[in-house]
Short mmCIF file of C-alpha atoms in Angstrom, two decimals:
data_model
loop_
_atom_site.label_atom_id
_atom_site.label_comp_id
_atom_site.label_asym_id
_atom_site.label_seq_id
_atom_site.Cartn_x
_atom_site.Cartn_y
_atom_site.Cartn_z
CA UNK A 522 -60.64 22.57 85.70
CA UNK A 523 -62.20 23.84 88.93
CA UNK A 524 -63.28 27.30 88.20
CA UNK A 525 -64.52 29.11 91.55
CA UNK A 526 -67.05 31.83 89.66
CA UNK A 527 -68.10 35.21 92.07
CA UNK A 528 -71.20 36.89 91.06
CA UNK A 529 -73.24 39.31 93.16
CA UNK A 530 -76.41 37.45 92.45
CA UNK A 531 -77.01 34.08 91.06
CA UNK A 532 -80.21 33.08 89.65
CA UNK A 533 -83.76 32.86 90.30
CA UNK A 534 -82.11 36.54 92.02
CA UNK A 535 -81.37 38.47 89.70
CA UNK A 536 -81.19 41.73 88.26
CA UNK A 537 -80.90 41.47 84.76
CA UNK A 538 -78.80 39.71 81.57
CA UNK A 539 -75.40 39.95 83.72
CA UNK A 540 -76.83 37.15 86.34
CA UNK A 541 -78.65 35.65 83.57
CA UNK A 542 -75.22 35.30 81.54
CA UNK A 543 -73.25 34.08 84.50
CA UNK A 544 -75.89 31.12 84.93
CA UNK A 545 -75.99 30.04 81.24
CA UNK A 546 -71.84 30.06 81.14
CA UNK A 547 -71.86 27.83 84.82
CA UNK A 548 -74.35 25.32 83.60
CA UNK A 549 -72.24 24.94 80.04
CA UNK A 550 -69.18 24.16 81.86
CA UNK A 551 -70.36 21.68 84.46
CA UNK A 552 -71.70 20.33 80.82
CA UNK A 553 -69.06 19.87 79.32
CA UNK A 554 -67.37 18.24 83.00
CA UNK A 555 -65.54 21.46 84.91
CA UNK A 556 -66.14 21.59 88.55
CA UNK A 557 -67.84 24.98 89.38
CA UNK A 558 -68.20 26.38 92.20
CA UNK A 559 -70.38 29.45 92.80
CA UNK A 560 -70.21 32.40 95.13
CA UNK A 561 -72.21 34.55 95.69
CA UNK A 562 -74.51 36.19 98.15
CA UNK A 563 -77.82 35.49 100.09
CA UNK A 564 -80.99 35.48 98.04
CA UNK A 565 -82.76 38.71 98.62
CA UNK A 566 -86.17 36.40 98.17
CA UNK A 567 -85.66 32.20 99.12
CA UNK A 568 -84.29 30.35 96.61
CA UNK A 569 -83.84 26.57 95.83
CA UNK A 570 -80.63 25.20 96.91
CA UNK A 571 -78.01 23.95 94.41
CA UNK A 572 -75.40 21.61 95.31
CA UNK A 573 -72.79 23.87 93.39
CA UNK A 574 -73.63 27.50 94.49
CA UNK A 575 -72.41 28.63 98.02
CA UNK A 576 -74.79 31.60 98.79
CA UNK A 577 -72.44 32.43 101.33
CA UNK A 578 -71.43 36.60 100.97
CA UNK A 579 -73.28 39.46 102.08
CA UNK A 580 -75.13 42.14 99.39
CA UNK A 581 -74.89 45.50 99.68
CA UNK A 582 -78.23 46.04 97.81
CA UNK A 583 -77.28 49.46 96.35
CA UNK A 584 -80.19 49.25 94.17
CA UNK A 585 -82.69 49.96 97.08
CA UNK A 586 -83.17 53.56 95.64
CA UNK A 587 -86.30 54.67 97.86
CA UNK A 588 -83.56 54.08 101.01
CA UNK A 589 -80.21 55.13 99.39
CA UNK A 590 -81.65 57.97 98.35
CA UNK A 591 -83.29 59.21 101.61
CA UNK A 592 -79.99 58.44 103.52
CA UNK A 593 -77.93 61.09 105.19
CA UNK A 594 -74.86 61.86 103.08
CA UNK A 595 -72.45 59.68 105.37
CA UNK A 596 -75.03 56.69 105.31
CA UNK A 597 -74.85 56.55 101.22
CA UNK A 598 -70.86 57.06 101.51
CA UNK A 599 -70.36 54.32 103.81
CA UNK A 600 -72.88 52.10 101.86
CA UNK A 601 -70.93 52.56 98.48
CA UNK A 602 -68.06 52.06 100.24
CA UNK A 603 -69.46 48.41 101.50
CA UNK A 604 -70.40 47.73 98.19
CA UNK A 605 -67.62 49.08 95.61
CA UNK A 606 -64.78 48.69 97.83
CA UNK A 607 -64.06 46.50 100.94
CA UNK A 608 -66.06 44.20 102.82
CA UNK A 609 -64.10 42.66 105.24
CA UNK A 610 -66.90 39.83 105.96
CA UNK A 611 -67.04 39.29 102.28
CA UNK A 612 -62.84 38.73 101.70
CA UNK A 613 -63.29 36.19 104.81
CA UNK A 614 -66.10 34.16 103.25
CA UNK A 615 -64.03 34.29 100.10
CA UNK A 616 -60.11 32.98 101.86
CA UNK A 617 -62.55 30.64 103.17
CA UNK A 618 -63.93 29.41 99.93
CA UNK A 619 -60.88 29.46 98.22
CA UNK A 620 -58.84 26.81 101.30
CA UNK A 621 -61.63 24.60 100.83
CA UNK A 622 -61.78 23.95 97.31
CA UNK A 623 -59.14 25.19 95.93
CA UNK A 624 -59.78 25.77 92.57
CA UNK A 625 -57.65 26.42 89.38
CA UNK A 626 -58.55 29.71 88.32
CA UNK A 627 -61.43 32.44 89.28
CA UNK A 628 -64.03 33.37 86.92
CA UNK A 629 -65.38 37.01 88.25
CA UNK A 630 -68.90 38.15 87.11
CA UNK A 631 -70.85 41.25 88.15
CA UNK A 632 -69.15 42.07 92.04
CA UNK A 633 -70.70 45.52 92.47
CA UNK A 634 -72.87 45.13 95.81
CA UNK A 635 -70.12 42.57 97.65
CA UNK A 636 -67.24 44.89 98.25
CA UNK A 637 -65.64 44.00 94.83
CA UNK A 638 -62.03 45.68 95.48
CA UNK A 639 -61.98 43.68 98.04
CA UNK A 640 -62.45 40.46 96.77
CA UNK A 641 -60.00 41.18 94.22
CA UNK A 642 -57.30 42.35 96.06
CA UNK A 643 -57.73 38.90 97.75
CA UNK A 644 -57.09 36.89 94.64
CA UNK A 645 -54.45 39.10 94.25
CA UNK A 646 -52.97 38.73 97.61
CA UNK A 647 -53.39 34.98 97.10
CA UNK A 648 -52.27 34.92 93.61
CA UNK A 649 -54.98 33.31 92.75
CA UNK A 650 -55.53 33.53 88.87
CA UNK A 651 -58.91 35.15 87.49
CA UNK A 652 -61.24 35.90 84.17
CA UNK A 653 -62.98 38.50 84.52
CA UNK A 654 -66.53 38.40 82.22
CA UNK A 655 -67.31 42.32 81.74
CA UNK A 656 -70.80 43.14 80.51
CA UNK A 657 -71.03 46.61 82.06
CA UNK A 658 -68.47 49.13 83.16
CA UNK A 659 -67.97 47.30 86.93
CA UNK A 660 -63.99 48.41 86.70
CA UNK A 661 -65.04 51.73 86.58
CA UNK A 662 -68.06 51.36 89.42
CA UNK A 663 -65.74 49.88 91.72
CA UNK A 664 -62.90 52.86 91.21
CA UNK A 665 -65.82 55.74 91.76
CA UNK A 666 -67.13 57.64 94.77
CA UNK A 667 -70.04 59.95 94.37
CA UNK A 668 -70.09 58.89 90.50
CA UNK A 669 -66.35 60.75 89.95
CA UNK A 670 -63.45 58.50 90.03
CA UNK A 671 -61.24 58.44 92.28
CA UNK A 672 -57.44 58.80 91.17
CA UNK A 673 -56.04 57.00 93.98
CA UNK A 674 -58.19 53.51 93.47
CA UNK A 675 -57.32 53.66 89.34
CA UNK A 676 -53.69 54.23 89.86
CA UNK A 677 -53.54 51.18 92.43
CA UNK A 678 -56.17 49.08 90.31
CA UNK A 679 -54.40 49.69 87.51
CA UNK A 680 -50.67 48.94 89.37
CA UNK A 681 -51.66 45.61 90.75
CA UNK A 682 -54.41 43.92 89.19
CA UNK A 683 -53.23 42.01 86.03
CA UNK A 684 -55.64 39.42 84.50
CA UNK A 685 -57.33 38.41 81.72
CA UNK A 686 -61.01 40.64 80.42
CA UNK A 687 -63.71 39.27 78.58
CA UNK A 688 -65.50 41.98 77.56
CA UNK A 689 -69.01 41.83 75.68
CA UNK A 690 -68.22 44.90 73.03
CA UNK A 691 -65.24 46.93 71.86
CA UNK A 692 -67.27 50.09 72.68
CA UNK A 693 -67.30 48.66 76.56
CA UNK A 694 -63.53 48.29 76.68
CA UNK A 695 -63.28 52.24 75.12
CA UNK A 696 -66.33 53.55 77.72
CA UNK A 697 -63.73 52.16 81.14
CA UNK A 698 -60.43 53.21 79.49
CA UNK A 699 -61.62 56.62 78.00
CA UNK A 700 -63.34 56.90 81.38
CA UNK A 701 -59.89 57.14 83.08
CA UNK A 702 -58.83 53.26 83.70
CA UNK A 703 -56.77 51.16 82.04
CA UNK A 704 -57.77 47.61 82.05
CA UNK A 705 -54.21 45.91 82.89
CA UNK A 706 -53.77 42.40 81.36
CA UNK A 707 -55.01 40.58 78.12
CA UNK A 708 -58.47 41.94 77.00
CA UNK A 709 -60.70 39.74 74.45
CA UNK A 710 -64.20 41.03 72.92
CA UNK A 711 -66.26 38.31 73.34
CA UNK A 712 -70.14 38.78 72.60
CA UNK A 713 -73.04 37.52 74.20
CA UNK A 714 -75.01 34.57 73.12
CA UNK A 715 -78.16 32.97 72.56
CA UNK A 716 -78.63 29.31 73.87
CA UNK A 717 -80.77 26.36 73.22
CA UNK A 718 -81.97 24.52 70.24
CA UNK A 719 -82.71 26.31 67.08
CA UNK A 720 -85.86 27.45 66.77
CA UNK A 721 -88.13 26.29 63.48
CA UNK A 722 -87.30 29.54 60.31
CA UNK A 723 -90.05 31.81 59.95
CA UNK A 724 -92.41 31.42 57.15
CA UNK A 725 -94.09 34.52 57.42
CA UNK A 726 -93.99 38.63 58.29
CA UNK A 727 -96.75 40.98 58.56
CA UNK A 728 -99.43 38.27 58.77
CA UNK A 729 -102.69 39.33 58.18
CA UNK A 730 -101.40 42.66 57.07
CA UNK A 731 -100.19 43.79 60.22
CA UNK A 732 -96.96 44.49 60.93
CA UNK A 733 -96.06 43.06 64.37
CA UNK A 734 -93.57 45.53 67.11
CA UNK A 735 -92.34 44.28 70.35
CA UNK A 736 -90.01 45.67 72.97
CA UNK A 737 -88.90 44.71 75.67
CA UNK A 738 -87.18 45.36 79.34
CA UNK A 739 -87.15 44.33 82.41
CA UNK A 740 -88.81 47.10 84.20
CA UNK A 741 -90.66 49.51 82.69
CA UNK A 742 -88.79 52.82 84.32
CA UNK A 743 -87.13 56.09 83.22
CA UNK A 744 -84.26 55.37 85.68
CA UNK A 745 -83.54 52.30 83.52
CA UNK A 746 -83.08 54.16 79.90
CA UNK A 747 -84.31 51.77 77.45
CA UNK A 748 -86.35 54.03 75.18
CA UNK A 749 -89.65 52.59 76.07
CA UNK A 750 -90.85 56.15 75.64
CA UNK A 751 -89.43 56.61 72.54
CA UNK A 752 -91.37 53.45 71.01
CA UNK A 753 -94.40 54.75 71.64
CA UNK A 754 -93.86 58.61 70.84
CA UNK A 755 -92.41 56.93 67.39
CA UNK A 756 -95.77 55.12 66.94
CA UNK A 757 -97.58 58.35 68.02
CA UNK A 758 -96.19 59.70 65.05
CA UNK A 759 -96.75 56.62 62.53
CA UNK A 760 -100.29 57.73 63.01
CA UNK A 761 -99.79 61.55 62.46
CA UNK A 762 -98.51 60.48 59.30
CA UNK A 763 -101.67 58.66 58.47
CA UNK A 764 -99.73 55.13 58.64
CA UNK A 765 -101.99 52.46 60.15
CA UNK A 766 -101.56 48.50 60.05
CA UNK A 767 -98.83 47.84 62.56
CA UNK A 768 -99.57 47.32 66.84
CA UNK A 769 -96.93 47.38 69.67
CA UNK A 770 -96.44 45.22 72.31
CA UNK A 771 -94.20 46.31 75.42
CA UNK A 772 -93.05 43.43 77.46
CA UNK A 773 -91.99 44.19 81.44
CA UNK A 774 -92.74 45.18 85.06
CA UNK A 775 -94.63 48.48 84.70
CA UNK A 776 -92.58 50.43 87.47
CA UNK A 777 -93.23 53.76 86.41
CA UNK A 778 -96.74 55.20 85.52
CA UNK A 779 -95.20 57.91 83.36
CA UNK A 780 -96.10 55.47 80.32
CA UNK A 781 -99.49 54.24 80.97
CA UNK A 782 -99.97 58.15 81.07
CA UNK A 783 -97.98 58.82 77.66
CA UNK A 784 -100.40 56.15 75.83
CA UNK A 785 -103.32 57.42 77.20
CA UNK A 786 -101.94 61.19 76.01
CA UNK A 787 -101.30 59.97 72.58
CA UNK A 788 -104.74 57.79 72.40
CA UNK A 789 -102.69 55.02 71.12
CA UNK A 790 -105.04 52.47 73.32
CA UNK A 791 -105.86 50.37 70.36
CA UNK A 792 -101.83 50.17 69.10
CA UNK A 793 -99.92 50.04 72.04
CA UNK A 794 -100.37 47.44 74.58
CA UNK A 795 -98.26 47.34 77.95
CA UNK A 796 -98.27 43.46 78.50
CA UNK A 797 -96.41 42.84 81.31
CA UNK A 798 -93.65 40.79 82.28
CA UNK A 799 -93.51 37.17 81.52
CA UNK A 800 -90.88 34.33 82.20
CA UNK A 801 -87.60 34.45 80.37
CA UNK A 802 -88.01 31.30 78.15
CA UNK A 803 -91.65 32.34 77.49
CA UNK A 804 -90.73 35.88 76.16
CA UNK A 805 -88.18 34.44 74.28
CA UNK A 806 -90.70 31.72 72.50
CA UNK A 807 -92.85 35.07 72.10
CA UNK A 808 -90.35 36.50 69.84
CA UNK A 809 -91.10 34.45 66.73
CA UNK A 810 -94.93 36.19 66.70
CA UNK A 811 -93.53 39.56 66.15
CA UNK A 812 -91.77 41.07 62.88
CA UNK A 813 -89.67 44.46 64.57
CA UNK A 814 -87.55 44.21 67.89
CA UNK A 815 -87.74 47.93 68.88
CA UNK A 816 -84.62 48.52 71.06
CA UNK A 817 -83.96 52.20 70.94
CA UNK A 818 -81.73 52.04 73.85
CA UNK A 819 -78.89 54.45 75.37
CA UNK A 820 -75.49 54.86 73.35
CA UNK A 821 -73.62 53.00 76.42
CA UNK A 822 -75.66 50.12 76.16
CA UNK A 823 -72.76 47.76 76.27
CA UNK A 824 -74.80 44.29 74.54
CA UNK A 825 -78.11 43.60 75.38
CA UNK A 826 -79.58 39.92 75.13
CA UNK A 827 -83.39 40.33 74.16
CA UNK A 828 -82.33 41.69 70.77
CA UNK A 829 -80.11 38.40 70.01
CA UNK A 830 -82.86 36.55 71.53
CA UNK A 831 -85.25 38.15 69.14
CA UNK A 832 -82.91 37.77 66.42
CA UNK A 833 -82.34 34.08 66.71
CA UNK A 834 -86.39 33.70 65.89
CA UNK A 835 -86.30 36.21 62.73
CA UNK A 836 -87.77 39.16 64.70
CA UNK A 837 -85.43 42.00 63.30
CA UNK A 838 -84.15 44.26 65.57
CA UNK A 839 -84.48 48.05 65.09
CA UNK A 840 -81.82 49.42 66.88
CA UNK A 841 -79.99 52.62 68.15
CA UNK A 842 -77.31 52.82 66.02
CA UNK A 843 -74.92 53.84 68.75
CA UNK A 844 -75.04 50.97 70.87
CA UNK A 845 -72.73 47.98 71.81
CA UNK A 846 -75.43 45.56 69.88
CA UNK A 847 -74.88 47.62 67.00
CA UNK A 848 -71.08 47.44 66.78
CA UNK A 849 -71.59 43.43 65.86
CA UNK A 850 -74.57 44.00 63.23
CA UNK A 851 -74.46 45.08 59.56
CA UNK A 852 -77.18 47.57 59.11
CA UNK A 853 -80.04 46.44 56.32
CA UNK A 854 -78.29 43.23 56.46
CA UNK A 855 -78.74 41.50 59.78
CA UNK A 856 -80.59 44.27 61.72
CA UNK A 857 -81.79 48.01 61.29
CA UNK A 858 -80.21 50.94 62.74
CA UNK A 859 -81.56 54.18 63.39
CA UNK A 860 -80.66 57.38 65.59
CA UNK A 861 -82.16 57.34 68.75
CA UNK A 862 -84.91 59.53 68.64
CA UNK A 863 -88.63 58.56 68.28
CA UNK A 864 -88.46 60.33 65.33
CA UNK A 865 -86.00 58.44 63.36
CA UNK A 866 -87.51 55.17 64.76
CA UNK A 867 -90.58 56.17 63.49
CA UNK A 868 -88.86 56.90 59.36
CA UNK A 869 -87.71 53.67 59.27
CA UNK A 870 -90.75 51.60 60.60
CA UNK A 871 -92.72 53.43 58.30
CA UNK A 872 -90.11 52.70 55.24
CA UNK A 873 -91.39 48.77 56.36
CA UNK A 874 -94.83 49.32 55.98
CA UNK A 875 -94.71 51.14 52.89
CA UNK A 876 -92.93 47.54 51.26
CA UNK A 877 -89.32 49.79 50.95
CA UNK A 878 -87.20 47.71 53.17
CA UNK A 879 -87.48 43.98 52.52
CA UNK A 880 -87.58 42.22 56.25
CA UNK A 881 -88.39 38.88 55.21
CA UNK A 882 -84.21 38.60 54.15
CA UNK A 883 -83.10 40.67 56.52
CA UNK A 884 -84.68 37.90 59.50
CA UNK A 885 -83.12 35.19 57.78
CA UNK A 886 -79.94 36.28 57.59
CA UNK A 887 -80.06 37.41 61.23
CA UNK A 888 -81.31 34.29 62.64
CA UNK A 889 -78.61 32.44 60.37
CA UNK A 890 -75.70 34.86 62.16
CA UNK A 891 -77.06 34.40 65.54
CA UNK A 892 -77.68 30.65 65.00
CA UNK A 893 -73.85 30.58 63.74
CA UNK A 894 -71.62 33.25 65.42
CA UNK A 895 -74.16 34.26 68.52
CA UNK A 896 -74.90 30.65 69.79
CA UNK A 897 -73.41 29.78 73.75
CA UNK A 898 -72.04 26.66 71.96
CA UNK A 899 -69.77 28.83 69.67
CA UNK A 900 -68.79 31.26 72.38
CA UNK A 901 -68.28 28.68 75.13
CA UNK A 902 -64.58 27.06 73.66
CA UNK A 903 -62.77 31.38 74.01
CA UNK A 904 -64.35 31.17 77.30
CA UNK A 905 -62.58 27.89 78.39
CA UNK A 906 -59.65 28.92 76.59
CA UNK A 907 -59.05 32.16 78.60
CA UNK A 908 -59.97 30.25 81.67
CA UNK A 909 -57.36 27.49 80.70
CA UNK A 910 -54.14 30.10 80.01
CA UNK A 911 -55.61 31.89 83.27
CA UNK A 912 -55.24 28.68 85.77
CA UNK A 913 -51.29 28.39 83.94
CA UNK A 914 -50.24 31.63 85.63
CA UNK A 915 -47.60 30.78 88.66
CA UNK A 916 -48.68 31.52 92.20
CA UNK A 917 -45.34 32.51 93.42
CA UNK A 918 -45.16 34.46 96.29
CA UNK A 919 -48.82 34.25 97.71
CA UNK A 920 -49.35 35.73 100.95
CA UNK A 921 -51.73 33.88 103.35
CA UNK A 922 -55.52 34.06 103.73
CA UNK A 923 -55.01 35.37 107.23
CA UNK A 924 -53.36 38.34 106.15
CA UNK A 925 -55.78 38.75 103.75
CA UNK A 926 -58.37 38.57 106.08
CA UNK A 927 -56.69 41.45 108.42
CA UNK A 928 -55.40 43.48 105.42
CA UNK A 929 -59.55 43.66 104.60
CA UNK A 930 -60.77 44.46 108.15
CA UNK A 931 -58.30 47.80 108.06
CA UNK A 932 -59.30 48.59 104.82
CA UNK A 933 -62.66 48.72 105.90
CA UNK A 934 -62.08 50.36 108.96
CA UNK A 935 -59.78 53.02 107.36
CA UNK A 936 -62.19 53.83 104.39
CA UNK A 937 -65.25 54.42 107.60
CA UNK A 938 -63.24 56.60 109.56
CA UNK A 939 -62.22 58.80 106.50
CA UNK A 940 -65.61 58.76 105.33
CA UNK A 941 -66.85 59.91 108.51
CA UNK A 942 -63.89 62.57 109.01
CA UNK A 943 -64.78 64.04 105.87
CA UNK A 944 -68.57 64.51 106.19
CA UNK A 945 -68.84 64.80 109.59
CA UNK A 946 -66.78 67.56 110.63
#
């Protein structure tokens, strides 16, 4: 097939397991022969070329906080606009794209930053067939303004686009729909994946008596919800109960000095290390030294890598029990659950070091799970399949990429002059 894949970023830029994903799926398919193109925008730092990835759209970096959030009103309007809605420069580069190598069937990744209704209605427009790989609520992004949704963009989003959804958890799908849009189309949970070679079993927990913690994100920041905070208030109180023989190590870019400050308040200097961030495959390799993956992340977590990643090596993760990770793992079988407080974190960590919960078993039967039912080789044949019924849907009665083009600049247009109207009066 040729498969035409949009993504926001594309790797080395990236921010986070979405990109990450999107990369991993691309290079399996040129594997296994497809021709992929990918589109996507200009690297915000330079980046190697690649003969199959046209870094040819323009980002909306929404994620700039320190500007987006010092903006006048109308400035952050007309910049979410840009980068949930239309951008008429993007739907060009895309008609483009699409009459030069006309592929088979889109595969659409993270398009939050590129004008992603946009780009969308263009496929539409052209009747050009897509997949659409969900691993966060995008749908729902691209339908807001000033974090409501907006009735107008669900009603037509849900009238017109049709396609199919791979979606990374159940509780995903639920999180968009019960959030007020219905995801038109055929929907398939489909989880995310480890890749690579299988790593040599473990042989050993708790060596040298100590039982061995590590977390994990990619920026170390309140804004970001991960629970860092709550893995080390939880071993802040492993030591108010008198329990000793365990240290924690917190992978990631220190971005916020609220928890350099919360280890030094606890005096847990000697059990809690921050140790920065390190490359992907090396944190990964990391994994097999440690015995607990401590994820105690936010209930709309829709399926985090590191904990599969962690998993795959025999580190068992220790996870909030209401997150999308948690919807595909048996508690005391292939992982450990827990509310999300540091509290609750802390019972069960100490239920490990007092002998009571037996992780030796529980690693190998994760890594067995992952190795089987988690792998990018096992997930890779759904993905081809949806991407294979996609490409079979008829084209009839595409419009032209001209009109697309000029249907995009008024869009864009239209949307800045309301904007403007309605602030600005």
């Amino acid at each position: 097939m040729k498969i035409l894949v949009l993504s926001n970023l594309y790797p080395p830029d990236t921010l986070g397991g979405y990109e990450m994903g999107c990369s991993h799926v691309v290079e399996a398919l040129r594997d296994r022969g497809h021709d992929v193109l990918v589109l996507t925008t200009a690297p915000r730092t330079p980046a190697p070329p690649l003969p199959y990835v046209r870094r040819g759209l323009r980002l909306t970096d929404i994620w700039d906080e320190y500007s987006f959030q010092r903006s006048a009103p109308v400035t952050s309007h007309l910049v979410q606009a840009r980068s949930h809605r239309v951008d008429a420069f993007n739907v060009h580069a895309l008609a483009t794209t699409l009459e030069e190598f006309e592929p088979d069937v889109a595969y659409v990744w993270m398009i939050v930053g590129v004008g992603g209704l946009g780009l969308l209605g263009c496929l539409h427009h052209l009747r050009v067939p897509w997949v659409w790989h969900l691993m966060d609520d995008v749908p729902l992004m691209l339908c807001k303004a000033g974090g409501r949704l907006v009735p107008a963009f669900a009603r037509e989003f849900e009238r017109q686009l049709r396609g199919h959804y791979l979606a990374c958890s159940r509780q995903l799908v639920d999180e968009i729909e019960g959030g007020g849009l219905r995801l038109r189309g055929e929907v398939e949970i489909v989880p995310n994946w480890v890749r690579g070679p299988a790593p040599p079993s473990r042989t050993s927990y708790r060596r040298d008596g100590v039982l061995r913690i590590v977390a994990a994100s990619a920026n170390i920041d309140r804004r970001f919800d991960k629970g860092i905070d709550l893995v080390i208030e939880s071993a802040a109180l492993l030591r108010e109960w008198g329990r000793s023989g365990f240290a924690v190590n917190i992978f990631g870019r220190v971005a916020d000095p609220y928890f350099p400050a919360l280890i030094r308040r606890y005096k847990l200097d000697d059990v809690v290390t921050l140790k920065g961030s390190l490359p992907q495959s090396e944190l990964q390799a990391r994994y097999g030294d440690y015995d607990l993956f401590a994820f105690p992340t936010h209930a709309r977590e829709p399926f985090a890598f590191a904990p599969l990643e962690a998993a795959y090596r025999g580190c068992v993760p220790l996870m909030s029990e209401l997150c999308g990770n948690g919807e595909w793992f048996v508690h005391g079988v292939h992982c450990l659950k827990a509310p999300r407080t540091a509290e609750a974190f802390a019972r069960v960590v100490a239920r490990v070091l007092d002998g009571q919960i037996d992780l030796p078993a529980i690693g190998r039967r994760a890594a067995g799970v992952v190795r089987r039912d988690f792998h990018l080789d096992a997930v890779l044949p759904t993905i081809e399949r949806a991407l294979a019924c996609a490409s079979a849907t008829t084209r009839a009665g595409a419009g032209t990429a001209a009109e697309a083009y000029r249907m995009a600049v008024l869009a864009e247009k239209l949307s800045h002059v309301l904007i403007q109207e309605a602030l600005c009066a």
